[in-house]
mmCIF file of C-alpha atoms in Angstrom:
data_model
loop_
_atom_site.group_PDB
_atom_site.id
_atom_site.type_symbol
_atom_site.label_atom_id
_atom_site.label_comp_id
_atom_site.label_asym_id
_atom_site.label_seq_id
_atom_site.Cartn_x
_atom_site.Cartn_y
_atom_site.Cartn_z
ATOM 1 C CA UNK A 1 13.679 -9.234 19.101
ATOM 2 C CA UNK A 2 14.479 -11.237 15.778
ATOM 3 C CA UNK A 3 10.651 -12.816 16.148
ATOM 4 C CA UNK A 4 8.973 -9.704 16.745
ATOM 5 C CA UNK A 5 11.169 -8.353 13.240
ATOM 6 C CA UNK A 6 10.035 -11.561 11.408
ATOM 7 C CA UNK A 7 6.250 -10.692 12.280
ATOM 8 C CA UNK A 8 6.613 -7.354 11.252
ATOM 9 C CA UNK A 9 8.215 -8.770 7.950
ATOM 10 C CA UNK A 10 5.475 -10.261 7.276
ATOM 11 C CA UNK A 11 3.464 -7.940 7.847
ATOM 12 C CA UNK A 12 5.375 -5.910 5.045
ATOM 13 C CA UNK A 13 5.415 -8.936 2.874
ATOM 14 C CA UNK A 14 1.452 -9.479 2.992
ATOM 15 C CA UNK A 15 1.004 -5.289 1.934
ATOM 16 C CA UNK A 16 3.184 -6.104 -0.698
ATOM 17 C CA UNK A 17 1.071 -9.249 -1.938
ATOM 18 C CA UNK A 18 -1.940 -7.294 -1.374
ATOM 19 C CA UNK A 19 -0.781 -4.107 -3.010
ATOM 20 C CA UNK A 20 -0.190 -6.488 -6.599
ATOM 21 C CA UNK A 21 -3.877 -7.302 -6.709
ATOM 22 C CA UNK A 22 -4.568 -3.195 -7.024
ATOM 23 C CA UNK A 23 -5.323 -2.705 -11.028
ATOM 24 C CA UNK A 24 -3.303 -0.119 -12.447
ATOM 25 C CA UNK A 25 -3.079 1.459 -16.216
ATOM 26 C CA UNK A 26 0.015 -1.125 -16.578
ATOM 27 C CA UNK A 27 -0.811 -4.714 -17.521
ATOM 28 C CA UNK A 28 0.615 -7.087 -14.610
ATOM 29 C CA UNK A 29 0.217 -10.675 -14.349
ATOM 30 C CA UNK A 30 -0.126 -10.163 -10.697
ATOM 31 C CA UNK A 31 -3.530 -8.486 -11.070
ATOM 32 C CA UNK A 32 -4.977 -11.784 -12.134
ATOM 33 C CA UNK A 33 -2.627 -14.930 -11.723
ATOM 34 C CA UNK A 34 -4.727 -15.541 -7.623
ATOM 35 C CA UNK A 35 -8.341 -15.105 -9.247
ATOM 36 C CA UNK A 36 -9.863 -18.622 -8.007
ATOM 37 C CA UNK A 37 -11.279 -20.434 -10.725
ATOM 38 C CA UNK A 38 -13.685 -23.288 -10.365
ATOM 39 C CA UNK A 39 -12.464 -26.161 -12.639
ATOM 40 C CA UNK A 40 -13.381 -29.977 -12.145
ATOM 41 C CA UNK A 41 -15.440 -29.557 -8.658
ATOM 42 C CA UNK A 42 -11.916 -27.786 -7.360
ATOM 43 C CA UNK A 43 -11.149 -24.230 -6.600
ATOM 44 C CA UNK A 44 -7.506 -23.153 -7.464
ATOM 45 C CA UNK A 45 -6.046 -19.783 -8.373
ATOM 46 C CA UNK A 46 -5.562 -18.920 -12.267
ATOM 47 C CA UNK A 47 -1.711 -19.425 -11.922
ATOM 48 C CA UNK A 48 -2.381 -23.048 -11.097
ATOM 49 C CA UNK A 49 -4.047 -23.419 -14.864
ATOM 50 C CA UNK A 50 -2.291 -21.195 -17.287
ATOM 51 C CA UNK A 51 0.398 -19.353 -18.457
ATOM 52 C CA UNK A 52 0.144 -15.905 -17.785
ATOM 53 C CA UNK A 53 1.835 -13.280 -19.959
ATOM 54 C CA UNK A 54 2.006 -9.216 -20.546
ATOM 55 C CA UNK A 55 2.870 -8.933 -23.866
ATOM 56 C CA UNK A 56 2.256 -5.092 -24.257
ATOM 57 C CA UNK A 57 1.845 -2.367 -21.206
ATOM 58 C CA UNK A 58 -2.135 -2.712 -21.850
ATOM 59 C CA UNK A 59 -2.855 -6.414 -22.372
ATOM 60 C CA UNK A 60 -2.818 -10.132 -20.121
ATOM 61 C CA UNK A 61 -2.615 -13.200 -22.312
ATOM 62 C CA UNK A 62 -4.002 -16.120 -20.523
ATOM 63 C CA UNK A 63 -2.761 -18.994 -21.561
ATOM 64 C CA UNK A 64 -4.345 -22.387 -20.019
ATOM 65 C CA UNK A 65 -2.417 -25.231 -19.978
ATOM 66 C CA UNK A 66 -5.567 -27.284 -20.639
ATOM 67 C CA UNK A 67 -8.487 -25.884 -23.430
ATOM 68 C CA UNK A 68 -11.055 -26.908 -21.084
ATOM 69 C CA UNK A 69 -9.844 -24.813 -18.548
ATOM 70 C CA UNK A 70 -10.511 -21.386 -20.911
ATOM 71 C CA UNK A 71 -14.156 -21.413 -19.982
ATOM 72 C CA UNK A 72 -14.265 -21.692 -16.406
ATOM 73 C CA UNK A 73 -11.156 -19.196 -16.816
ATOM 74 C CA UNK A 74 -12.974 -16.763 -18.326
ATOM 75 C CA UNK A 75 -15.954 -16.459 -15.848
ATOM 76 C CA UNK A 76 -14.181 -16.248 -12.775
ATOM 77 C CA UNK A 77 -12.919 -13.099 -14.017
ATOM 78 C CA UNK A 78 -15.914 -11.525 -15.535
ATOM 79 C CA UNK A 79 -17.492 -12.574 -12.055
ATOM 80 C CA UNK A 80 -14.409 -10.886 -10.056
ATOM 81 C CA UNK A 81 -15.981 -7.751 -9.259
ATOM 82 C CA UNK A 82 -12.818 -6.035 -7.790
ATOM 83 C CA UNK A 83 -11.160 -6.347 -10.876
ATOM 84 C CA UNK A 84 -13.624 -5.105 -13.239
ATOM 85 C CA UNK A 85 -12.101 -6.702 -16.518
ATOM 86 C CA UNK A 86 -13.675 -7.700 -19.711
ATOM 87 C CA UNK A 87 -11.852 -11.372 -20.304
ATOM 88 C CA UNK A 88 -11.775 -12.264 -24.262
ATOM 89 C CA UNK A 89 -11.673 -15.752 -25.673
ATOM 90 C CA UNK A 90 -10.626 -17.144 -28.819
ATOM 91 C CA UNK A 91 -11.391 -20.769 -26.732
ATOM 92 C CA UNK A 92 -7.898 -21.253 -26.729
ATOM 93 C CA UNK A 93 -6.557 -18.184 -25.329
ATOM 94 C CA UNK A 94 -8.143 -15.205 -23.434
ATOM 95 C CA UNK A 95 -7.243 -11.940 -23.977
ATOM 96 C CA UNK A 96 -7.475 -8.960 -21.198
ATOM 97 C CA UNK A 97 -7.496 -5.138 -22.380
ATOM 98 C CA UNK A 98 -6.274 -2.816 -20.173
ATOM 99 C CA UNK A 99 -8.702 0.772 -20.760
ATOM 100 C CA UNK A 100 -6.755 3.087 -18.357
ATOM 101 C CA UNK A 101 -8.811 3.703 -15.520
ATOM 102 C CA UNK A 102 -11.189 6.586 -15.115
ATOM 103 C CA UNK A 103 -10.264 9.234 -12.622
ATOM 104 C CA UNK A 104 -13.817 8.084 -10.257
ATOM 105 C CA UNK A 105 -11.816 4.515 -10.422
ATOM 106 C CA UNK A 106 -8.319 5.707 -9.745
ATOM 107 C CA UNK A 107 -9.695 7.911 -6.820
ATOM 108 C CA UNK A 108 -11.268 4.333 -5.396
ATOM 109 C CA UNK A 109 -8.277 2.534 -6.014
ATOM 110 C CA UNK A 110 -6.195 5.209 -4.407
ATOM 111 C CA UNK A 111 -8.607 4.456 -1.102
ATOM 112 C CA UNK A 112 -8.053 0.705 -1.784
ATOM 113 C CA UNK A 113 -4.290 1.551 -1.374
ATOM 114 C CA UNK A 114 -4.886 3.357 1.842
ATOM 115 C CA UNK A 115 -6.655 0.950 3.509
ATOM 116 C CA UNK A 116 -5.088 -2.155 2.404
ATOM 117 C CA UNK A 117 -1.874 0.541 4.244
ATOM 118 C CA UNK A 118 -3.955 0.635 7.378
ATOM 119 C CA UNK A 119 -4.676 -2.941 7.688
ATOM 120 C CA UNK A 120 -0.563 -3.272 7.403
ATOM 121 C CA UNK A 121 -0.157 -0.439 10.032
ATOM 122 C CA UNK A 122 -3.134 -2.047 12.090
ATOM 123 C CA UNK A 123 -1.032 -5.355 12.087
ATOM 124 C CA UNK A 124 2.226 -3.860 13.121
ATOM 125 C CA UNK A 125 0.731 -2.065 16.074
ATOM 126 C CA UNK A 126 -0.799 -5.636 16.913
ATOM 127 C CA UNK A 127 2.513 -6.862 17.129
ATOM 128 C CA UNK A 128 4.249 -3.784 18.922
ATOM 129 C CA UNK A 129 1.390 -4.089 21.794
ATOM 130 C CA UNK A 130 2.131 -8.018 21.596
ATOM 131 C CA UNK A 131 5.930 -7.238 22.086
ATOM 132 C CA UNK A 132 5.223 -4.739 24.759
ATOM 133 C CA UNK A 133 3.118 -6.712 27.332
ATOM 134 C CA UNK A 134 5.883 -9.477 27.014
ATOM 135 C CA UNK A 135 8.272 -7.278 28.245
ATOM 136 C CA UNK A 136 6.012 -5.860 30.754
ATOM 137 C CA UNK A 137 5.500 -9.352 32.187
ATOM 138 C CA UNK A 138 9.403 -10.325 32.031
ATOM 139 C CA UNK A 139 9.968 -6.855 34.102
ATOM 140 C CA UNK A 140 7.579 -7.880 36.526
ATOM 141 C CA UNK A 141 8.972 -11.155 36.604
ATOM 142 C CA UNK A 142 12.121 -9.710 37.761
ATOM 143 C CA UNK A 143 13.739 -11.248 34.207
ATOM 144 C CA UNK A 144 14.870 -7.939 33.006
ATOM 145 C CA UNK A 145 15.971 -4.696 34.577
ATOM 146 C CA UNK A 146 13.995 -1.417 34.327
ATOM 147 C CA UNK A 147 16.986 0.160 32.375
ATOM 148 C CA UNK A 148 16.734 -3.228 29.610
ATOM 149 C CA UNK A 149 12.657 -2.496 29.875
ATOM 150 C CA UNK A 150 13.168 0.706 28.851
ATOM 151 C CA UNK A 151 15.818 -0.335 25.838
ATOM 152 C CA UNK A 152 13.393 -2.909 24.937
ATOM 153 C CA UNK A 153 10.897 -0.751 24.275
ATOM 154 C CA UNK A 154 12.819 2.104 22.435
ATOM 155 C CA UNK A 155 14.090 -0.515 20.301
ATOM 156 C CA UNK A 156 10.381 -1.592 19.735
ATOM 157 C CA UNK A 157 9.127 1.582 18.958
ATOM 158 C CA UNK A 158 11.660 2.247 16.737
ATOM 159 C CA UNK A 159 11.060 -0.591 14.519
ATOM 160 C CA UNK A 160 7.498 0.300 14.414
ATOM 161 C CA UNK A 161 8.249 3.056 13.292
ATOM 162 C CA UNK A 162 10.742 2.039 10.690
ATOM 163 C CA UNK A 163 8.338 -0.605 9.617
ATOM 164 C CA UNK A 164 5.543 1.607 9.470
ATOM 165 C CA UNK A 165 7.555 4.495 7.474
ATOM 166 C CA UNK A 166 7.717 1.645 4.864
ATOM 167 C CA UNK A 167 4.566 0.833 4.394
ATOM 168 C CA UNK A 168 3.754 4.211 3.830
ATOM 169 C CA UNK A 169 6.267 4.365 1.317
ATOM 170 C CA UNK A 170 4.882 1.480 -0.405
ATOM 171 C CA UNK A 171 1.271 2.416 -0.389
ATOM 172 C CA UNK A 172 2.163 5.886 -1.407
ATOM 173 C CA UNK A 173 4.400 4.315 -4.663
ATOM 174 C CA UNK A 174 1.475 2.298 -5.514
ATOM 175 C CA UNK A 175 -0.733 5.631 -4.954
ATOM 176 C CA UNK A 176 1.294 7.126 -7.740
ATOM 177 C CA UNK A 177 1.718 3.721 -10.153
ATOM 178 C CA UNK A 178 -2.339 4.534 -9.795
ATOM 179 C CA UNK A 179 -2.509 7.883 -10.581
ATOM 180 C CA UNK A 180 -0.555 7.686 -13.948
ATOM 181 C CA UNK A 181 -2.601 7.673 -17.189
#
């Protein structure tokens, strides 16, 4: 059915938000633009506060829109444990270098991958079982024939399936993007 499609969607759509927040060798403003920076009593993501740029494959420029906000800025990434950056600061402007990753911290960000994956696959079985019981209950019910149970539910493992075959597709691409020096 078109909602069960749009939760799987989702689903797809979250790995793919997820999968941006996995550091790489390759600057991306993705890696850092949700970071949640504490700035006047409020907590809002860097992208809220700055300008984010990638001027070369190896560097972030950080850009806030307001000088006070460089400070605050610059310890909520330090602090950001996943991330593992060393933030520089000119008080204006902070700049991020890139070292490529060591192959100890590709291999965990390879795992990161793989179970940020799972959690997507994890989901979309959710929803298939979800799915399933409802038309389990409408064929008791008498809604829907056996024969339409039975399409129902090819039609439900197949886009698990497809769904699921995408995700792995994903996670593997990002698996790669990972592995290159």
């Amino acid at each position: 059915s078109k909602a069960i499609k749009q939760k799987m969607q989702a689903s797809l759509d979250h790995l793919h938000q997820e999968l941006k927040t996995v550091r790489t060798g390759r600057a991306n403003a993705a890696l850092v633009e949700g970071v949640e920076v504490v700035y006047y009593e409020q907590t809002m993501p860097i992208k809220a506060l700055a300008n984010i740029t990638t001027p070369d494959a190896k560097t972030i420029t950080i850009a806030p829109w307001d000088v006070n906000a460089t400070a605050p800025i610059e310890k909520a990434l330090r602090d950001n444990k996943n991330l593992q950056l060393n933030p520089l600061s000119d008080g204006k402007t902070i700049h991020i270098q890139l070292p490529p990753p060591t192959s100890e911290r590709r291999q965990q960000l390879v795992k990161q991958v793989s179970e940020i994956a799972e959690e997507a696959n994890i989901s979309l079985r959710n929803i298939r079982h979800d799915g399933l019981k409802d038309i389990q209950k409408q064929l008791k019910d008498k809604e829907i024939s056996e024969n339409e149970f039975e399409t129902y539910k090819k039609e439900l493992d197949q886009l698990v399936q497809d769904f699921s075959e995408e995700v792995d597709r994903v996670a593997d691409n990002k698996k790669q993007e990972v592995q290159e020096v």
